[in-house]
């Protein structure tokens, strides 16, 4: 009788032990997107390096370009890339995060950090025949960086975006 009672107890409590799980704490890791902003527009100046008029002008330019040519260009400024260690990793994960939402999915994502002195351009593979990596690098070094060195991030972004749009209009 004791054996049967013991076996019944083991059977009753075994599933609850096997099926119960400890509650895990939610950590922000390099693979987690919890730290990205929930809303994005054409120009997202999280680092506050442009004034309201500059943001509006660039946003209107990008919006009009998307309506006419169907290429969405998104600009993001950020002072920090934590928890990432490398700027390209941050930009790639941000691009993946934005691509998950069809309303936000950019054709080209430009990520800039004045504080970290970094710029990264992410683009979809389908436009590589119009805008190669070397084209992008040339545009950034020729148009954006000289203005960034003068402290005029808005003008640098405006010139770089204008050149990227010109490349995308061709063909």
PDB file of C-alpha atoms in Angstrom:
ATOM      1  CA  UNK A   1       0.000   0.000   0.000  1.00  0.00           C
ATOM      2  CA  UNK A   2       2.821   2.367   0.849  1.00  0.00           C
ATOM      3  CA  UNK A   3       4.484   1.625  -2.486  1.00  0.00           C
ATOM      4  CA  UNK A   4       1.316   2.415  -4.418  1.00  0.00           C
ATOM      5  CA  UNK A   5       0.806   5.653  -2.477  1.00  0.00           C
ATOM      6  CA  UNK A   6       4.438   6.626  -3.108  1.00  0.00           C
ATOM      7  CA  UNK A   7       4.141   5.878  -6.839  1.00  0.00           C
ATOM      8  CA  UNK A   8       0.932   7.947  -7.083  1.00  0.00           C
ATOM      9  CA  UNK A   9       2.662  10.862  -5.339  1.00  0.00           C
ATOM     10  CA  UNK A  10       5.596  10.666  -7.752  1.00  0.00           C
ATOM     11  CA  UNK A  11       3.291  10.542 -10.745  1.00  0.00           C
ATOM     12  CA  UNK A  12       1.227  13.495  -9.515  1.00  0.00           C
ATOM     13  CA  UNK A  13       4.158  15.762  -8.723  1.00  0.00           C
ATOM     14  CA  UNK A  14       6.480  14.759 -11.548  1.00  0.00           C
ATOM     15  CA  UNK A  15       4.642  16.647 -14.327  1.00  0.00           C
ATOM     16  CA  UNK A  16       4.488  19.805 -12.256  1.00  0.00           C
ATOM     17  CA  UNK A  17       8.209  19.658 -11.595  1.00  0.00           C
ATOM     18  CA  UNK A  18       9.069  18.807 -15.179  1.00  0.00           C
ATOM     19  CA  UNK A  19       6.704  21.367 -16.693  1.00  0.00           C
ATOM     20  CA  UNK A  20       7.409  24.240 -14.322  1.00  0.00           C
ATOM     21  CA  UNK A  21       9.954  26.808 -15.417  1.00  0.00           C
ATOM     22  CA  UNK A  22      11.737  29.481 -13.509  1.00  0.00           C
ATOM     23  CA  UNK A  23      10.823  33.003 -14.567  1.00  0.00           C
ATOM     24  CA  UNK A  24      13.666  34.466 -16.566  1.00  0.00           C
ATOM     25  CA  UNK A  25      14.712  38.083 -16.218  1.00  0.00           C
ATOM     26  CA  UNK A  26      14.529  40.093 -19.391  1.00  0.00           C
ATOM     27  CA  UNK A  27      17.971  41.315 -20.346  1.00  0.00           C
ATOM     28  CA  UNK A  28      18.768  43.668 -23.184  1.00  0.00           C
ATOM     29  CA  UNK A  29      21.299  41.856 -25.285  1.00  0.00           C
ATOM     30  CA  UNK A  30      22.852  42.599 -28.632  1.00  0.00           C
ATOM     31  CA  UNK A  31      20.058  40.574 -30.234  1.00  0.00           C
ATOM     32  CA  UNK A  32      17.237  42.373 -28.461  1.00  0.00           C
ATOM     33  CA  UNK A  33      15.526  45.330 -30.092  1.00  0.00           C
ATOM     34  CA  UNK A  34      13.874  46.658 -26.929  1.00  0.00           C
ATOM     35  CA  UNK A  35      16.160  49.687 -26.883  1.00  0.00           C
ATOM     36  CA  UNK A  36      15.209  50.958 -30.362  1.00  0.00           C
ATOM     37  CA  UNK A  37      12.612  53.713 -30.474  1.00  0.00           C
ATOM     38  CA  UNK A  38       9.091  52.539 -31.159  1.00  0.00           C
ATOM     39  CA  UNK A  39       8.393  55.172 -33.798  1.00  0.00           C
ATOM     40  CA  UNK A  40      10.468  56.274 -36.754  1.00  0.00           C
ATOM     41  CA  UNK A  41       9.968  58.871 -39.443  1.00  0.00           C
ATOM     42  CA  UNK A  42      12.062  59.952 -42.426  1.00  0.00           C
ATOM     43  CA  UNK A  43      14.430  61.926 -40.176  1.00  0.00           C
ATOM     44  CA  UNK A  44      14.973  60.800 -36.585  1.00  0.00           C
ATOM     45  CA  UNK A  45      17.315  63.172 -34.787  1.00  0.00           C
ATOM     46  CA  UNK A  46      17.752  61.395 -31.454  1.00  0.00           C
ATOM     47  CA  UNK A  47      21.126  63.091 -30.956  1.00  0.00           C
ATOM     48  CA  UNK A  48      19.612  66.579 -31.428  1.00  0.00           C
ATOM     49  CA  UNK A  49      22.165  67.804 -33.979  1.00  0.00           C
ATOM     50  CA  UNK A  50      19.627  69.519 -36.267  1.00  0.00           C
ATOM     51  CA  UNK A  51      17.029  72.174 -35.628  1.00  0.00           C
ATOM     52  CA  UNK A  52      13.310  71.746 -36.332  1.00  0.00           C
ATOM     53  CA  UNK A  53      13.428  73.571 -39.684  1.00  0.00           C
ATOM     54  CA  UNK A  54      16.316  71.425 -40.920  1.00  0.00           C
ATOM     55  CA  UNK A  55      14.502  68.238 -39.909  1.00  0.00           C
ATOM     56  CA  UNK A  56      11.294  69.382 -41.619  1.00  0.00           C
ATOM     57  CA  UNK A  57      13.107  70.342 -44.824  1.00  0.00           C
ATOM     58  CA  UNK A  58      14.993  67.046 -45.049  1.00  0.00           C
ATOM     59  CA  UNK A  59      11.869  65.042 -44.140  1.00  0.00           C
ATOM     60  CA  UNK A  60       9.829  66.769 -46.843  1.00  0.00           C
ATOM     61  CA  UNK A  61      12.563  66.108 -49.402  1.00  0.00           C
ATOM     62  CA  UNK A  62      12.704  62.419 -48.480  1.00  0.00           C
ATOM     63  CA  UNK A  63       8.922  62.060 -48.436  1.00  0.00           C
ATOM     64  CA  UNK A  64       8.561  63.650 -51.885  1.00  0.00           C
ATOM     65  CA  UNK A  65      11.338  61.434 -53.249  1.00  0.00           C
ATOM     66  CA  UNK A  66       9.622  58.305 -51.920  1.00  0.00           C
ATOM     67  CA  UNK A  67       6.302  59.316 -53.463  1.00  0.00           C
ATOM     68  CA  UNK A  68       7.893  59.892 -56.861  1.00  0.00           C
ATOM     69  CA  UNK A  69      10.516  57.115 -57.027  1.00  0.00           C
ATOM     70  CA  UNK A  70       9.308  54.574 -54.398  1.00  0.00           C
ATOM     71  CA  UNK A  71      12.651  54.480 -52.565  1.00  0.00           C
ATOM     72  CA  UNK A  72      12.396  55.198 -48.852  1.00  0.00           C
ATOM     73  CA  UNK A  73      15.432  56.829 -47.276  1.00  0.00           C
ATOM     74  CA  UNK A  74      15.526  57.031 -43.485  1.00  0.00           C
ATOM     75  CA  UNK A  75      18.022  59.092 -41.475  1.00  0.00           C
ATOM     76  CA  UNK A  76      18.744  58.329 -37.811  1.00  0.00           C
ATOM     77  CA  UNK A  77      21.122  60.175 -35.512  1.00  0.00           C
ATOM     78  CA  UNK A  78      22.168  58.603 -32.235  1.00  0.00           C
ATOM     79  CA  UNK A  79      24.583  59.462 -29.455  1.00  0.00           C
ATOM     80  CA  UNK A  80      24.897  55.873 -28.222  1.00  0.00           C
ATOM     81  CA  UNK A  81      24.970  52.421 -29.742  1.00  0.00           C
ATOM     82  CA  UNK A  82      24.777  50.529 -26.443  1.00  0.00           C
ATOM     83  CA  UNK A  83      24.594  47.557 -26.006  1.00  0.00           C
ATOM     84  CA  UNK A  84      26.446  47.144 -29.307  1.00  0.00           C
ATOM     85  CA  UNK A  85      30.209  47.472 -29.495  1.00  0.00           C
ATOM     86  CA  UNK A  86      30.501  48.320 -33.181  1.00  0.00           C
ATOM     87  CA  UNK A  87      28.664  50.998 -35.145  1.00  0.00           C
ATOM     88  CA  UNK A  88      28.067  48.758 -38.208  1.00  0.00           C
ATOM     89  CA  UNK A  89      26.444  46.130 -35.955  1.00  0.00           C
ATOM     90  CA  UNK A  90      24.126  48.752 -34.489  1.00  0.00           C
ATOM     91  CA  UNK A  91      23.155  50.026 -37.946  1.00  0.00           C
ATOM     92  CA  UNK A  92      22.527  46.508 -39.237  1.00  0.00           C
ATOM     93  CA  UNK A  93      20.296  45.592 -36.285  1.00  0.00           C
ATOM     94  CA  UNK A  94      18.406  48.880 -36.582  1.00  0.00           C
ATOM     95  CA  UNK A  95      17.869  48.159 -40.269  1.00  0.00           C
ATOM     96  CA  UNK A  96      16.538  44.684 -39.426  1.00  0.00           C
ATOM     97  CA  UNK A  97      14.277  46.187 -36.772  1.00  0.00           C
ATOM     98  CA  UNK A  98      12.839  48.712 -39.225  1.00  0.00           C
ATOM     99  CA  UNK A  99      12.486  46.088 -41.970  1.00  0.00           C
ATOM    100  CA  UNK A 100      10.207  44.052 -39.716  1.00  0.00           C
ATOM    101  CA  UNK A 101       7.504  46.716 -40.156  1.00  0.00           C
ATOM    102  CA  UNK A 102       6.465  47.336 -43.778  1.00  0.00           C
ATOM    103  CA  UNK A 103       5.565  50.951 -42.961  1.00  0.00           C
ATOM    104  CA  UNK A 104       9.062  51.649 -41.629  1.00  0.00           C
ATOM    105  CA  UNK A 105      11.149  49.443 -43.928  1.00  0.00           C
ATOM    106  CA  UNK A 106      13.749  51.724 -45.552  1.00  0.00           C
ATOM    107  CA  UNK A 107      15.407  51.168 -48.910  1.00  0.00           C
ATOM    108  CA  UNK A 108      18.368  53.078 -47.520  1.00  0.00           C
ATOM    109  CA  UNK A 109      19.127  53.712 -43.856  1.00  0.00           C
ATOM    110  CA  UNK A 110      21.658  56.376 -42.908  1.00  0.00           C
ATOM    111  CA  UNK A 111      22.827  56.221 -39.293  1.00  0.00           C
ATOM    112  CA  UNK A 112      24.986  59.068 -37.960  1.00  0.00           C
ATOM    113  CA  UNK A 113      26.580  59.770 -34.608  1.00  0.00           C
ATOM    114  CA  UNK A 114      28.253  63.107 -34.021  1.00  0.00           C
ATOM    115  CA  UNK A 115      29.481  62.022 -30.601  1.00  0.00           C
ATOM    116  CA  UNK A 116      30.978  58.764 -31.895  1.00  0.00           C
ATOM    117  CA  UNK A 117      32.112  60.385 -35.174  1.00  0.00           C
ATOM    118  CA  UNK A 118      30.596  57.574 -37.214  1.00  0.00           C
ATOM    119  CA  UNK A 119      28.297  57.198 -40.214  1.00  0.00           C
ATOM    120  CA  UNK A 120      26.910  53.994 -41.669  1.00  0.00           C
ATOM    121  CA  UNK A 121      24.700  53.510 -44.728  1.00  0.00           C
ATOM    122  CA  UNK A 122      22.628  50.343 -45.069  1.00  0.00           C
ATOM    123  CA  UNK A 123      20.801  49.545 -48.303  1.00  0.00           C
ATOM    124  CA  UNK A 124      18.821  46.692 -49.749  1.00  0.00           C
ATOM    125  CA  UNK A 125      20.552  44.405 -52.214  1.00  0.00           C
ATOM    126  CA  UNK A 126      18.070  45.190 -54.996  1.00  0.00           C
ATOM    127  CA  UNK A 127      19.522  48.680 -55.543  1.00  0.00           C
ATOM    128  CA  UNK A 128      23.206  47.709 -55.663  1.00  0.00           C
ATOM    129  CA  UNK A 129      23.198  48.066 -59.447  1.00  0.00           C
ATOM    130  CA  UNK A 130      22.263  51.738 -59.001  1.00  0.00           C
ATOM    131  CA  UNK A 131      24.139  52.496 -55.807  1.00  0.00           C
ATOM    132  CA  UNK A 132      27.167  50.325 -55.061  1.00  0.00           C
ATOM    133  CA  UNK A 133      29.127  50.317 -51.820  1.00  0.00           C
ATOM    134  CA  UNK A 134      31.915  52.278 -53.515  1.00  0.00           C
ATOM    135  CA  UNK A 135      29.374  54.871 -54.745  1.00  0.00           C
ATOM    136  CA  UNK A 136      28.049  55.230 -51.224  1.00  0.00           C
ATOM    137  CA  UNK A 137      31.547  55.533 -49.768  1.00  0.00           C
ATOM    138  CA  UNK A 138      32.438  58.181 -52.346  1.00  0.00           C
ATOM    139  CA  UNK A 139      29.287  60.195 -51.612  1.00  0.00           C
ATOM    140  CA  UNK A 140      29.903  60.096 -47.868  1.00  0.00           C
ATOM    141  CA  UNK A 141      33.571  61.116 -48.097  1.00  0.00           C
ATOM    142  CA  UNK A 142      32.985  63.772 -50.767  1.00  0.00           C
ATOM    143  CA  UNK A 143      29.783  65.407 -49.559  1.00  0.00           C
ATOM    144  CA  UNK A 144      28.939  64.489 -45.957  1.00  0.00           C
ATOM    145  CA  UNK A 145      32.279  64.299 -44.164  1.00  0.00           C
ATOM    146  CA  UNK A 146      33.584  67.760 -45.190  1.00  0.00           C
ATOM    147  CA  UNK A 147      30.403  69.357 -43.829  1.00  0.00           C
ATOM    148  CA  UNK A 148      30.496  67.202 -40.703  1.00  0.00           C
ATOM    149  CA  UNK A 149      34.041  68.446 -40.048  1.00  0.00           C
ATOM    150  CA  UNK A 150      32.712  72.027 -40.238  1.00  0.00           C
ATOM    151  CA  UNK A 151      30.036  71.055 -37.695  1.00  0.00           C
ATOM    152  CA  UNK A 152      27.157  71.360 -40.163  1.00  0.00           C
ATOM    153  CA  UNK A 153      25.588  67.921 -39.915  1.00  0.00           C
ATOM    154  CA  UNK A 154      22.352  69.027 -41.506  1.00  0.00           C
ATOM    155  CA  UNK A 155      24.073  70.283 -44.652  1.00  0.00           C
ATOM    156  CA  UNK A 156      26.276  67.188 -44.822  1.00  0.00           C
ATOM    157  CA  UNK A 157      23.241  64.917 -44.610  1.00  0.00           C
ATOM    158  CA  UNK A 158      21.323  67.052 -47.096  1.00  0.00           C
ATOM    159  CA  UNK A 159      24.158  66.919 -49.661  1.00  0.00           C
ATOM    160  CA  UNK A 160      24.713  63.181 -49.184  1.00  0.00           C
ATOM    161  CA  UNK A 161      20.996  62.425 -49.480  1.00  0.00           C
ATOM    162  CA  UNK A 162      20.769  64.579 -52.608  1.00  0.00           C
ATOM    163  CA  UNK A 163      23.613  62.621 -54.237  1.00  0.00           C
ATOM    164  CA  UNK A 164      22.093  59.280 -53.219  1.00  0.00           C
ATOM    165  CA  UNK A 165      18.741  60.352 -54.670  1.00  0.00           C
ATOM    166  CA  UNK A 166      20.457  61.378 -57.923  1.00  0.00           C
ATOM    167  CA  UNK A 167      22.044  57.926 -58.174  1.00  0.00           C
ATOM    168  CA  UNK A 168      18.727  56.196 -57.530  1.00  0.00           C
ATOM    169  CA  UNK A 169      16.937  58.288 -60.180  1.00  0.00           C
ATOM    170  CA  UNK A 170      19.248  57.062 -62.928  1.00  0.00           C
ATOM    171  CA  UNK A 171      18.498  54.085 -65.218  1.00  0.00           C
TER     172      UNK A 171
END
